[in-house]
mmCIF file with all atom_site columns, C-alpha atoms in Angstrom:
data_model
loop_
_atom_site.group_PDB
_atom_site.id
_atom_site.type_symbol
_atom_site.label_atom_id
_atom_site.label_alt_id
_atom_site.label_comp_id
_atom_site.label_asym_id
_atom_site.label_entity_id
_atom_site.label_seq_id
_atom_site.pdbx_PDB_ins_code
_atom_site.Cartn_x
_atom_site.Cartn_y
_atom_site.Cartn_z
_atom_site.occupancy
_atom_site.B_iso_or_equiv
_atom_site.pdbx_formal_charge
_atom_site.auth_seq_id
_atom_site.auth_comp_id
_atom_site.auth_asym_id
_atom_site.auth_atom_id
_atom_site.pdbx_PDB_model_num
ATOM 1   C CA . UNK B 1 1   ? -20.353 15.617 33.304 1.00 66.00 ? 1085 UNK B CA 1
ATOM 2   C CA . UNK B 1 2   ? -18.770 15.399 29.878 1.00 77.00 ? 1086 UNK B CA 1
ATOM 3   C CA . UNK B 1 3   ? -21.081 16.177 27.001 1.00 91.00 ? 1087 UNK B CA 1
ATOM 4   C CA . UNK B 1 4   ? -20.995 15.718 23.253 1.00 94.00 ? 1088 UNK B CA 1
ATOM 5   C CA . UNK B 1 5   ? -18.390 18.017 21.745 1.00 96.00 ? 1089 UNK B CA 1
ATOM 6   C CA . UNK B 1 6   ? -18.718 19.353 18.244 1.00 96.00 ? 1090 UNK B CA 1
ATOM 7   C CA . UNK B 1 7   ? -16.222 21.384 16.313 1.00 97.00 ? 1091 UNK B CA 1
ATOM 8   C CA . UNK B 1 8   ? -16.093 23.897 14.895 1.00 96.00 ? 1092 UNK B CA 1
ATOM 9   C CA . UNK B 1 9   ? -18.989 25.868 16.388 1.00 94.00 ? 1093 UNK B CA 1
ATOM 10  C CA . UNK B 1 10  ? -19.266 28.048 13.318 1.00 95.00 ? 1094 UNK B CA 1
ATOM 11  C CA . UNK B 1 11  ? -18.046 27.524 9.783  1.00 97.00 ? 1095 UNK B CA 1
ATOM 12  C CA . UNK B 1 12  ? -18.322 29.737 6.739  1.00 97.00 ? 1096 UNK B CA 1
ATOM 13  C CA . UNK B 1 13  ? -17.628 28.247 3.329  1.00 97.00 ? 1097 UNK B CA 1
ATOM 14  C CA . UNK B 1 14  ? -18.169 29.229 -0.266 1.00 97.00 ? 1098 UNK B CA 1
ATOM 15  C CA . UNK B 1 15  ? -20.167 27.275 -2.808 1.00 97.00 ? 1099 UNK B CA 1
ATOM 16  C CA . UNK B 1 16  ? -18.397 24.213 -4.166 1.00 97.00 ? 1100 UNK B CA 1
ATOM 17  C CA . UNK B 1 17  ? -15.954 24.112 -1.246 1.00 97.00 ? 1101 UNK B CA 1
ATOM 18  C CA . UNK B 1 18  ? -15.650 21.218 1.175  1.00 98.00 ? 1102 UNK B CA 1
ATOM 19  C CA . UNK B 1 19  ? -16.238 21.122 4.922  1.00 98.00 ? 1103 UNK B CA 1
ATOM 20  C CA . UNK B 1 20  ? -15.466 18.652 7.673  1.00 98.00 ? 1104 UNK B CA 1
ATOM 21  C CA . UNK B 1 21  ? -17.440 18.613 10.892 1.00 98.00 ? 1105 UNK B CA 1
ATOM 22  C CA . UNK B 1 22  ? -16.217 16.715 13.924 1.00 98.00 ? 1106 UNK B CA 1
ATOM 23  C CA . UNK B 1 23  ? -18.066 15.094 16.772 1.00 97.00 ? 1107 UNK B CA 1
ATOM 24  C CA . UNK B 1 24  ? -16.680 13.675 20.003 1.00 97.00 ? 1108 UNK B CA 1
ATOM 25  C CA . UNK B 1 25  ? -19.269 11.564 21.820 1.00 96.00 ? 1109 UNK B CA 1
ATOM 26  C CA . UNK B 1 26  ? -19.726 11.218 25.528 1.00 94.00 ? 1110 UNK B CA 1
ATOM 27  C CA . UNK B 1 27  ? -17.076 8.819  26.886 1.00 92.00 ? 1111 UNK B CA 1
ATOM 28  C CA . UNK B 1 28  ? -18.123 5.151  26.547 1.00 88.00 ? 1112 UNK B CA 1
ATOM 29  C CA . UNK B 1 29  ? -20.908 6.016  24.108 1.00 91.00 ? 1113 UNK B CA 1
ATOM 30  C CA . UNK B 1 30  ? -20.573 3.809  21.067 1.00 90.00 ? 1114 UNK B CA 1
ATOM 31  C CA . UNK B 1 31  ? -23.282 5.239  18.826 1.00 91.00 ? 1115 UNK B CA 1
ATOM 32  C CA . UNK B 1 32  ? -23.186 8.525  16.967 1.00 93.00 ? 1116 UNK B CA 1
ATOM 33  C CA . UNK B 1 33  ? -25.949 10.235 14.998 1.00 93.00 ? 1117 UNK B CA 1
ATOM 34  C CA . UNK B 1 34  ? -25.811 13.211 12.659 1.00 96.00 ? 1118 UNK B CA 1
ATOM 35  C CA . UNK B 1 35  ? -28.740 15.569 12.146 1.00 95.00 ? 1119 UNK B CA 1
ATOM 36  C CA . UNK B 1 36  ? -29.264 18.613 9.946  1.00 95.00 ? 1120 UNK B CA 1
ATOM 37  C CA . UNK B 1 37  ? -31.548 21.433 11.050 1.00 92.00 ? 1121 UNK B CA 1
ATOM 38  C CA . UNK B 1 38  ? -32.433 24.128 8.558  1.00 89.00 ? 1122 UNK B CA 1
ATOM 39  C CA . UNK B 1 39  ? -33.801 27.520 9.635  1.00 85.00 ? 1123 UNK B CA 1
ATOM 40  C CA . UNK B 1 40  ? -37.184 27.032 11.274 1.00 81.00 ? 1124 UNK B CA 1
ATOM 41  C CA . UNK B 1 41  ? -37.101 23.291 10.609 1.00 85.00 ? 1125 UNK B CA 1
ATOM 42  C CA . UNK B 1 42  ? -37.013 20.270 12.854 1.00 86.00 ? 1126 UNK B CA 1
ATOM 43  C CA . UNK B 1 43  ? -33.810 18.204 12.861 1.00 90.00 ? 1127 UNK B CA 1
ATOM 44  C CA . UNK B 1 44  ? -33.552 15.760 9.994  1.00 92.00 ? 1128 UNK B CA 1
ATOM 45  C CA . UNK B 1 45  ? -31.660 12.520 10.434 1.00 91.00 ? 1129 UNK B CA 1
ATOM 46  C CA . UNK B 1 46  ? -28.644 12.102 8.180  1.00 95.00 ? 1130 UNK B CA 1
ATOM 47  C CA . UNK B 1 47  ? -26.717 9.036  9.278  1.00 94.00 ? 1131 UNK B CA 1
ATOM 48  C CA . UNK B 1 48  ? -25.739 6.993  12.321 1.00 92.00 ? 1132 UNK B CA 1
ATOM 49  C CA . UNK B 1 49  ? -22.905 4.716  13.362 1.00 93.00 ? 1133 UNK B CA 1
ATOM 50  C CA . UNK B 1 50  ? -22.706 1.944  15.922 1.00 90.00 ? 1134 UNK B CA 1
ATOM 51  C CA . UNK B 1 51  ? -19.349 0.480  16.833 1.00 90.00 ? 1135 UNK B CA 1
ATOM 52  C CA . UNK B 1 52  ? -17.727 2.188  13.861 1.00 91.00 ? 1136 UNK B CA 1
ATOM 53  C CA . UNK B 1 53  ? -20.152 0.699  11.366 1.00 93.00 ? 1137 UNK B CA 1
ATOM 54  C CA . UNK B 1 54  ? -22.928 2.597  9.628  1.00 91.00 ? 1138 UNK B CA 1
ATOM 55  C CA . UNK B 1 55  ? -26.169 1.567  11.333 1.00 88.00 ? 1139 UNK B CA 1
ATOM 56  C CA . UNK B 1 56  ? -28.767 3.681  9.575  1.00 87.00 ? 1140 UNK B CA 1
ATOM 57  C CA . UNK B 1 57  ? -28.980 6.190  6.786  1.00 90.00 ? 1141 UNK B CA 1
ATOM 58  C CA . UNK B 1 58  ? -31.427 9.005  6.306  1.00 90.00 ? 1142 UNK B CA 1
ATOM 59  C CA . UNK B 1 59  ? -31.663 11.924 3.954  1.00 87.00 ? 1143 UNK B CA 1
ATOM 60  C CA . UNK B 1 60  ? -27.942 12.370 3.516  1.00 92.00 ? 1144 UNK B CA 1
ATOM 61  C CA . UNK B 1 61  ? -26.915 13.705 0.079  1.00 94.00 ? 1145 UNK B CA 1
ATOM 62  C CA . UNK B 1 62  ? -24.402 11.717 -1.944 1.00 95.00 ? 1146 UNK B CA 1
ATOM 63  C CA . UNK B 1 63  ? -22.061 14.714 -1.630 1.00 97.00 ? 1147 UNK B CA 1
ATOM 64  C CA . UNK B 1 64  ? -21.794 13.998 2.086  1.00 97.00 ? 1148 UNK B CA 1
ATOM 65  C CA . UNK B 1 65  ? -19.965 11.138 3.729  1.00 96.00 ? 1149 UNK B CA 1
ATOM 66  C CA . UNK B 1 66  ? -19.274 10.247 7.311  1.00 97.00 ? 1150 UNK B CA 1
ATOM 67  C CA . UNK B 1 67  ? -17.374 7.767  9.374  1.00 97.00 ? 1151 UNK B CA 1
ATOM 68  C CA . UNK B 1 68  ? -16.769 6.766  12.964 1.00 96.00 ? 1152 UNK B CA 1
ATOM 69  C CA . UNK B 1 69  ? -13.202 6.192  14.050 1.00 96.00 ? 1153 UNK B CA 1
ATOM 70  C CA . UNK B 1 70  ? -11.619 3.734  16.452 1.00 94.00 ? 1154 UNK B CA 1
ATOM 71  C CA . UNK B 1 71  ? -11.877 6.249  19.300 1.00 93.00 ? 1155 UNK B CA 1
ATOM 72  C CA . UNK B 1 72  ? -15.614 6.603  18.476 1.00 94.00 ? 1156 UNK B CA 1
ATOM 73  C CA . UNK B 1 73  ? -15.373 10.167 17.304 1.00 96.00 ? 1157 UNK B CA 1
ATOM 74  C CA . UNK B 1 74  ? -17.102 10.869 14.024 1.00 97.00 ? 1158 UNK B CA 1
ATOM 75  C CA . UNK B 1 75  ? -16.562 13.191 11.101 1.00 98.00 ? 1159 UNK B CA 1
ATOM 76  C CA . UNK B 1 76  ? -19.069 14.445 8.562  1.00 98.00 ? 1160 UNK B CA 1
ATOM 77  C CA . UNK B 1 77  ? -17.453 15.372 5.265  1.00 98.00 ? 1161 UNK B CA 1
ATOM 78  C CA . UNK B 1 78  ? -19.370 17.637 2.942  1.00 97.00 ? 1162 UNK B CA 1
ATOM 79  C CA . UNK B 1 79  ? -18.219 18.334 -0.593 1.00 97.00 ? 1163 UNK B CA 1
ATOM 80  C CA . UNK B 1 80  ? -19.420 20.575 -3.429 1.00 97.00 ? 1164 UNK B CA 1
ATOM 81  C CA . UNK B 1 81  ? -21.240 22.707 -0.911 1.00 98.00 ? 1165 UNK B CA 1
ATOM 82  C CA . UNK B 1 82  ? -24.467 24.377 -1.977 1.00 97.00 ? 1166 UNK B CA 1
ATOM 83  C CA . UNK B 1 83  ? -26.300 27.351 -0.516 1.00 96.00 ? 1167 UNK B CA 1
ATOM 84  C CA . UNK B 1 84  ? -29.004 24.984 0.706  1.00 95.00 ? 1168 UNK B CA 1
ATOM 85  C CA . UNK B 1 85  ? -26.490 23.171 2.898  1.00 97.00 ? 1169 UNK B CA 1
ATOM 86  C CA . UNK B 1 86  ? -26.478 26.163 5.255  1.00 96.00 ? 1170 UNK B CA 1
ATOM 87  C CA . UNK B 1 87  ? -27.879 24.767 8.477  1.00 95.00 ? 1171 UNK B CA 1
ATOM 88  C CA . UNK B 1 88  ? -27.151 23.740 12.016 1.00 94.00 ? 1172 UNK B CA 1
ATOM 89  C CA . UNK B 1 89  ? -25.559 20.305 12.105 1.00 96.00 ? 1173 UNK B CA 1
ATOM 90  C CA . UNK B 1 90  ? -26.020 18.312 15.273 1.00 94.00 ? 1174 UNK B CA 1
ATOM 91  C CA . UNK B 1 91  ? -24.235 15.276 16.487 1.00 95.00 ? 1175 UNK B CA 1
ATOM 92  C CA . UNK B 1 92  ? -25.724 13.055 19.169 1.00 93.00 ? 1176 UNK B CA 1
ATOM 93  C CA . UNK B 1 93  ? -24.381 10.047 21.002 1.00 92.00 ? 1177 UNK B CA 1
ATOM 94  C CA . UNK B 1 94  ? -25.869 7.203  22.965 1.00 88.00 ? 1178 UNK B CA 1
ATOM 95  C CA . UNK B 1 95  ? -24.803 3.972  24.578 1.00 84.00 ? 1179 UNK B CA 1
ATOM 96  C CA . UNK B 1 96  ? -25.446 0.677  22.795 1.00 71.00 ? 1180 UNK B CA 1
ATOM 97  C CA . UNK B 1 97  ? -27.826 2.143  20.257 1.00 59.00 ? 1181 UNK B CA 1
ATOM 98  C CA . UNK B 1 98  ? -31.069 4.025  20.697 1.00 54.00 ? 1182 UNK B CA 1
ATOM 99  C CA . UNK B 1 99  ? -33.237 0.927  20.822 1.00 58.00 ? 1183 UNK B CA 1
ATOM 100 C CA . UNK B 1 100 ? -31.692 -0.093 24.112 1.00 61.00 ? 1184 UNK B CA 1
ATOM 101 C CA . UNK B 1 101 ? -33.470 2.732  25.910 1.00 66.00 ? 1185 UNK B CA 1
ATOM 102 C CA . UNK B 1 102 ? -30.425 4.911  26.096 1.00 76.00 ? 1186 UNK B CA 1
ATOM 103 C CA . UNK B 1 103 ? -31.243 8.587  25.676 1.00 81.00 ? 1187 UNK B CA 1
ATOM 104 C CA . UNK B 1 104 ? -29.567 10.529 22.925 1.00 85.00 ? 1188 UNK B CA 1
ATOM 105 C CA . UNK B 1 105 ? -27.396 13.382 24.080 1.00 89.00 ? 1189 UNK B CA 1
ATOM 106 C CA . UNK B 1 106 ? -26.871 16.182 21.615 1.00 91.00 ? 1190 UNK B CA 1
ATOM 107 C CA . UNK B 1 107 ? -23.944 18.489 21.090 1.00 92.00 ? 1191 UNK B CA 1
ATOM 108 C CA . UNK B 1 108 ? -24.385 22.228 20.660 1.00 89.00 ? 1192 UNK B CA 1
ATOM 109 C CA . UNK B 1 109 ? -24.119 21.922 16.911 1.00 93.00 ? 1193 UNK B CA 1
ATOM 110 C CA . UNK B 1 110 ? -22.004 23.379 14.134 1.00 95.00 ? 1194 UNK B CA 1
ATOM 111 C CA . UNK B 1 111 ? -23.547 26.266 12.271 1.00 95.00 ? 1195 UNK B CA 1
ATOM 112 C CA . UNK B 1 112 ? -22.522 26.033 8.639  1.00 97.00 ? 1196 UNK B CA 1
ATOM 113 C CA . UNK B 1 113 ? -23.030 29.030 6.387  1.00 96.00 ? 1197 UNK B CA 1
ATOM 114 C CA . UNK B 1 114 ? -22.442 28.609 2.674  1.00 97.00 ? 1198 UNK B CA 1
ATOM 115 C CA . UNK B 1 115 ? -22.039 31.846 0.717  1.00 96.00 ? 1199 UNK B CA 1
ATOM 116 C CA . UNK D 2 1   ? -42.584 5.658  7.628  1.00 85.00 ? 507  UNK D CA 1
ATOM 117 C CA . UNK D 2 2   ? -42.756 7.161  11.095 1.00 89.00 ? 508  UNK D CA 1
ATOM 118 C CA . UNK D 2 3   ? -44.256 10.653 11.296 1.00 93.00 ? 509  UNK D CA 1
ATOM 119 C CA . UNK D 2 4   ? -44.368 12.794 14.407 1.00 95.00 ? 510  UNK D CA 1
ATOM 120 C CA . UNK D 2 5   ? -46.803 15.673 14.846 1.00 96.00 ? 511  UNK D CA 1
ATOM 121 C CA . UNK D 2 6   ? -46.811 18.276 17.590 1.00 97.00 ? 512  UNK D CA 1
ATOM 122 C CA . UNK D 2 7   ? -49.743 20.438 18.598 1.00 95.00 ? 513  UNK D CA 1
ATOM 123 C CA . UNK D 2 8   ? -49.939 23.362 19.062 1.00 95.00 ? 514  UNK D CA 1
ATOM 124 C CA . UNK D 2 9   ? -47.248 24.811 16.821 1.00 94.00 ? 515  UNK D CA 1
ATOM 125 C CA . UNK D 2 10  ? -46.996 27.811 19.112 1.00 96.00 ? 516  UNK D CA 1
ATOM 126 C CA . UNK D 2 11  ? -48.296 28.677 22.544 1.00 96.00 ? 517  UNK D CA 1
ATOM 127 C CA . UNK D 2 12  ? -48.236 31.880 24.573 1.00 97.00 ? 518  UNK D CA 1
ATOM 128 C CA . UNK D 2 13  ? -49.239 31.790 28.233 1.00 96.00 ? 519  UNK D CA 1
ATOM 129 C CA . UNK D 2 14  ? -48.932 34.058 31.252 1.00 97.00 ? 520  UNK D CA 1
ATOM 130 C CA . UNK D 2 15  ? -46.433 33.142 33.911 1.00 97.00 ? 521  UNK D CA 1
ATOM 131 C CA . UNK D 2 16  ? -47.670 30.631 36.466 1.00 97.00 ? 522  UNK D CA 1
ATOM 132 C CA . UNK D 2 17  ? -50.010 28.719 34.181 1.00 97.00 ? 523  UNK D CA 1
ATOM 133 C CA . UNK D 2 18  ? -49.920 24.976 33.825 1.00 97.00 ? 524  UNK D CA 1
ATOM 134 C CA . UNK D 2 19  ? -49.730 23.831 30.222 1.00 96.00 ? 525  UNK D CA 1
ATOM 135 C CA . UNK D 2 20  ? -49.765 20.726 28.072 1.00 97.00 ? 526  UNK D CA 1
ATOM 136 C CA . UNK D 2 21  ? -47.880 20.089 24.872 1.00 97.00 ? 527  UNK D CA 1
ATOM 137 C CA . UNK D 2 22  ? -49.051 17.284 22.633 1.00 97.00 ? 528  UNK D CA 1
ATOM 138 C CA . UNK D 2 23  ? -47.164 14.849 20.460 1.00 97.00 ? 529  UNK D CA 1
ATOM 139 C CA . UNK D 2 24  ? -48.520 12.083 18.247 1.00 97.00 ? 530  UNK D CA 1
ATOM 140 C CA . UNK D 2 25  ? -46.768 9.479  16.144 1.00 96.00 ? 531  UNK D CA 1
ATOM 141 C CA . UNK D 2 26  ? -48.036 7.208  13.395 1.00 95.00 ? 532  UNK D CA 1
ATOM 142 C CA . UNK D 2 27  ? -46.151 3.974  14.081 1.00 90.00 ? 533  UNK D CA 1
ATOM 143 C CA . UNK D 2 28  ? -46.568 2.602  17.590 1.00 87.00 ? 534  UNK D CA 1
ATOM 144 C CA . UNK D 2 29  ? -43.540 0.309  17.176 1.00 86.00 ? 535  UNK D CA 1
ATOM 145 C CA . UNK D 2 30  ? -41.181 2.617  19.030 1.00 85.00 ? 536  UNK D CA 1
ATOM 146 C CA . UNK D 2 31  ? -38.443 1.855  21.536 1.00 81.00 ? 537  UNK D CA 1
ATOM 147 C CA . UNK D 2 32  ? -38.856 5.043  23.496 1.00 87.00 ? 538  UNK D CA 1
ATOM 148 C CA . UNK D 2 33  ? -39.813 8.704  23.256 1.00 92.00 ? 539  UNK D CA 1
ATOM 149 C CA . UNK D 2 34  ? -37.732 11.685 24.208 1.00 92.00 ? 540  UNK D CA 1
ATOM 150 C CA . UNK D 2 35  ? -38.687 15.315 24.856 1.00 96.00 ? 541  UNK D CA 1
ATOM 151 C CA . UNK D 2 36  ? -36.158 18.041 24.145 1.00 94.00 ? 542  UNK D CA 1
ATOM 152 C CA . UNK D 2 37  ? -35.903 21.740 24.678 1.00 95.00 ? 543  UNK D CA 1
ATOM 153 C CA . UNK D 2 38  ? -34.187 24.026 22.178 1.00 92.00 ? 544  UNK D CA 1
ATOM 154 C CA . UNK D 2 39  ? -33.407 27.684 22.690 1.00 90.00 ? 545  UNK D CA 1
ATOM 155 C CA . UNK D 2 40  ? -33.066 29.827 19.534 1.00 84.00 ? 546  UNK D CA 1
ATOM 156 C CA . UNK D 2 41  ? -29.936 28.905 17.611 1.00 78.00 ? 547  UNK D CA 1
ATOM 157 C CA . UNK D 2 42  ? -28.818 26.560 20.353 1.00 82.00 ? 548  UNK D CA 1
ATOM 158 C CA . UNK D 2 43  ? -28.445 22.851 20.858 1.00 84.00 ? 549  UNK D CA 1
ATOM 159 C CA . UNK D 2 44  ? -30.984 20.296 22.009 1.00 89.00 ? 550  UNK D CA 1
ATOM 160 C CA . UNK D 2 45  ? -31.329 19.654 25.713 1.00 90.00 ? 551  UNK D CA 1
ATOM 161 C CA . UNK D 2 46  ? -32.866 16.346 26.700 1.00 89.00 ? 552  UNK D CA 1
ATOM 162 C CA . UNK D 2 47  ? -35.716 16.812 29.176 1.00 95.00 ? 553  UNK D CA 1
ATOM 163 C CA . UNK D 2 48  ? -37.268 13.403 29.632 1.00 94.00 ? 554  UNK D CA 1
ATOM 164 C CA . UNK D 2 49  ? -36.961 9.930  28.156 1.00 90.00 ? 555  UNK D CA 1
ATOM 165 C CA . UNK D 2 50  ? -39.907 7.551  28.382 1.00 91.00 ? 556  UNK D CA 1
ATOM 166 C CA . UNK D 2 51  ? -39.242 3.934  27.597 1.00 87.00 ? 557  UNK D CA 1
ATOM 167 C CA . UNK D 2 52  ? -41.852 2.124  25.531 1.00 86.00 ? 558  UNK D CA 1
ATOM 168 C CA . UNK D 2 53  ? -42.877 0.049  28.571 1.00 88.00 ? 559  UNK D CA 1
ATOM 169 C CA . UNK D 2 54  ? -43.423 3.108  30.739 1.00 90.00 ? 560  UNK D CA 1
ATOM 170 C CA . UNK D 2 55  ? -46.455 5.364  31.089 1.00 93.00 ? 561  UNK D CA 1
ATOM 171 C CA . UNK D 2 56  ? -44.836 8.504  32.409 1.00 94.00 ? 562  UNK D CA 1
ATOM 172 C CA . UNK D 2 57  ? -41.699 10.200 33.630 1.00 94.00 ? 563  UNK D CA 1
ATOM 173 C CA . UNK D 2 58  ? -41.312 13.193 35.908 1.00 96.00 ? 564  UNK D CA 1
ATOM 174 C CA . UNK D 2 59  ? -38.530 15.680 36.398 1.00 95.00 ? 565  UNK D CA 1
ATOM 175 C CA . UNK D 2 60  ? -39.182 18.700 38.581 1.00 96.00 ? 566  UNK D CA 1
ATOM 176 C CA . UNK D 2 61  ? -42.050 20.682 37.090 1.00 97.00 ? 567  UNK D CA 1
ATOM 177 C CA . UNK D 2 62  ? -42.138 18.491 34.002 1.00 97.00 ? 568  UNK D CA 1
ATOM 178 C CA . UNK D 2 63  ? -44.223 15.376 33.538 1.00 97.00 ? 569  UNK D CA 1
ATOM 179 C CA . UNK D 2 64  ? -44.329 13.407 30.321 1.00 97.00 ? 570  UNK D CA 1
ATOM 180 C CA . UNK D 2 65  ? -46.811 10.662 29.576 1.00 97.00 ? 571  UNK D CA 1
ATOM 181 C CA . UNK D 2 66  ? -46.850 8.023  26.893 1.00 96.00 ? 572  UNK D CA 1
ATOM 182 C CA . UNK D 2 67  ? -49.747 6.073  25.436 1.00 95.00 ? 573  UNK D CA 1
ATOM 183 C CA . UNK D 2 68  ? -47.985 3.869  22.966 1.00 91.00 ? 574  UNK D CA 1
ATOM 184 C CA . UNK D 2 69  ? -51.086 2.097  21.675 1.00 91.00 ? 575  UNK D CA 1
ATOM 185 C CA . UNK D 2 70  ? -52.742 5.341  20.655 1.00 94.00 ? 576  UNK D CA 1
ATOM 186 C CA . UNK D 2 71  ? -49.496 6.919  19.487 1.00 95.00 ? 577  UNK D CA 1
ATOM 187 C CA . UNK D 2 72  ? -49.597 9.878  21.843 1.00 96.00 ? 578  UNK D CA 1
ATOM 188 C CA . UNK D 2 73  ? -47.440 11.647 24.367 1.00 97.00 ? 579  UNK D CA 1
ATOM 189 C CA . UNK D 2 74  ? -47.972 14.778 26.395 1.00 98.00 ? 580  UNK D CA 1
ATOM 190 C CA . UNK D 2 75  ? -45.545 17.057 28.157 1.00 98.00 ? 581  UNK D CA 1
ATOM 191 C CA . UNK D 2 76  ? -47.061 18.802 31.154 1.00 98.00 ? 582  UNK D CA 1
ATOM 192 C CA . UNK D 2 77  ? -45.313 21.876 32.507 1.00 98.00 ? 583  UNK D CA 1
ATOM 193 C CA . UNK D 2 78  ? -46.470 23.069 35.895 1.00 98.00 ? 584  UNK D CA 1
ATOM 194 C CA . UNK D 2 79  ? -46.287 26.657 37.113 1.00 97.00 ? 585  UNK D CA 1
ATOM 195 C CA . UNK D 2 80  ? -44.672 27.937 33.935 1.00 97.00 ? 586  UNK D CA 1
ATOM 196 C CA . UNK D 2 81  ? -41.893 30.530 34.135 1.00 97.00 ? 587  UNK D CA 1
ATOM 197 C CA . UNK D 2 82  ? -40.477 32.976 31.576 1.00 97.00 ? 588  UNK D CA 1
ATOM 198 C CA . UNK D 2 83  ? -37.322 30.870 31.530 1.00 96.00 ? 589  UNK D CA 1
ATOM 199 C CA . UNK D 2 84  ? -39.382 28.005 30.115 1.00 97.00 ? 590  UNK D CA 1
ATOM 200 C CA . UNK D 2 85  ? -39.742 29.945 26.863 1.00 97.00 ? 591  UNK D CA 1
ATOM 201 C CA . UNK D 2 86  ? -38.184 27.806 24.143 1.00 97.00 ? 592  UNK D CA 1
ATOM 202 C CA . UNK D 2 87  ? -39.077 25.319 21.432 1.00 96.00 ? 593  UNK D CA 1
ATOM 203 C CA . UNK D 2 88  ? -40.073 21.908 22.731 1.00 97.00 ? 594  UNK D CA 1
ATOM 204 C CA . UNK D 2 89  ? -39.409 18.963 20.471 1.00 96.00 ? 595  UNK D CA 1
ATOM 205 C CA . UNK D 2 90  ? -40.807 15.491 20.749 1.00 96.00 ? 596  UNK D CA 1
ATOM 206 C CA . UNK D 2 91  ? -38.883 12.625 19.166 1.00 94.00 ? 597  UNK D CA 1
ATOM 207 C CA . UNK D 2 92  ? -39.497 8.909  18.943 1.00 91.00 ? 598  UNK D CA 1
ATOM 208 C CA . UNK D 2 93  ? -36.880 6.235  18.634 1.00 83.00 ? 599  UNK D CA 1
ATOM 209 C CA . UNK D 2 94  ? -37.885 4.421  15.498 1.00 77.00 ? 600  UNK D CA 1
ATOM 210 C CA . UNK D 2 95  ? -35.437 1.919  14.088 1.00 70.00 ? 601  UNK D CA 1
ATOM 211 C CA . UNK D 2 96  ? -31.975 3.180  14.919 1.00 68.00 ? 602  UNK D CA 1
ATOM 212 C CA . UNK D 2 97  ? -32.763 6.868  14.854 1.00 78.00 ? 603  UNK D CA 1
ATOM 213 C CA . UNK D 2 98  ? -34.800 9.624  16.411 1.00 83.00 ? 604  UNK D CA 1
ATOM 214 C CA . UNK D 2 99  ? -37.653 11.021 14.354 1.00 89.00 ? 605  UNK D CA 1
ATOM 215 C CA . UNK D 2 100 ? -38.538 14.539 15.407 1.00 92.00 ? 606  UNK D CA 1
ATOM 216 C CA . UNK D 2 101 ? -41.743 16.498 15.394 1.00 94.00 ? 607  UNK D CA 1
ATOM 217 C CA . UNK D 2 102 ? -41.737 20.085 14.194 1.00 93.00 ? 608  UNK D CA 1
ATOM 218 C CA . UNK D 2 103 ? -41.833 21.394 17.742 1.00 95.00 ? 609  UNK D CA 1
ATOM 219 C CA . UNK D 2 104 ? -44.000 23.695 19.822 1.00 97.00 ? 610  UNK D CA 1
ATOM 220 C CA . UNK D 2 105 ? -42.748 27.233 20.327 1.00 96.00 ? 611  UNK D CA 1
ATOM 221 C CA . UNK D 2 106 ? -43.592 28.215 23.885 1.00 97.00 ? 612  UNK D CA 1
ATOM 222 C CA . UNK D 2 107 ? -43.594 31.765 25.180 1.00 97.00 ? 613  UNK D CA 1
ATOM 223 C CA . UNK D 2 108 ? -44.256 32.418 28.840 1.00 97.00 ? 614  UNK D CA 1
ATOM 224 C CA . UNK D 2 109 ? -45.050 36.039 29.512 1.00 96.00 ? 615  UNK D CA 1
ATOM 225 C CA . UNK D 2 110 ? -44.043 37.673 32.784 1.00 93.00 ? 616  UNK D CA 1
#
């Protein structure tokens, strides 16, 4: 079965550069979530989209922005990168929003290293 | 604000033992609860989803229970195997997002 696809798998950037992470949800899933997981930390919610509209916002820095496109894929744009942005970034998708008892399915993540 | 706590933080058991991982949450107004497994540096694999109206879910050697009123869930692993070694994360659906616990690091020794 198709899973959540994230690209790239690994990304190395320097401080103050920008990065774009992509997420392709499971077909027919209309909700996308972004999470950040630092070393030894649990995943922290950044932002979510339902039907291409932002549905919830967590601890996402102002330097980051995200959107969901007409084909339901999502991109997380990160600017003015800092060393502390080094983390594993997960995307998850679900059908009709989490509150409708649809499990979240996670991608394998993008490991971002800022040097 | 929803907070999720997992106990113990780490657990080491010999192969073949049955074990229980605990999860508690502060706000009982959840839609459902999901248990995940994460191998080091890898993604999150969904193990079980329990809807808020359900008491338990089973999948193979795994059984998860939910007591929504007391804000607790347990993940029971029967006949543990070395391949079960991983971090187990509990997460509740609160609002439109998952709120994760810090996880339990499980090591099953052969």
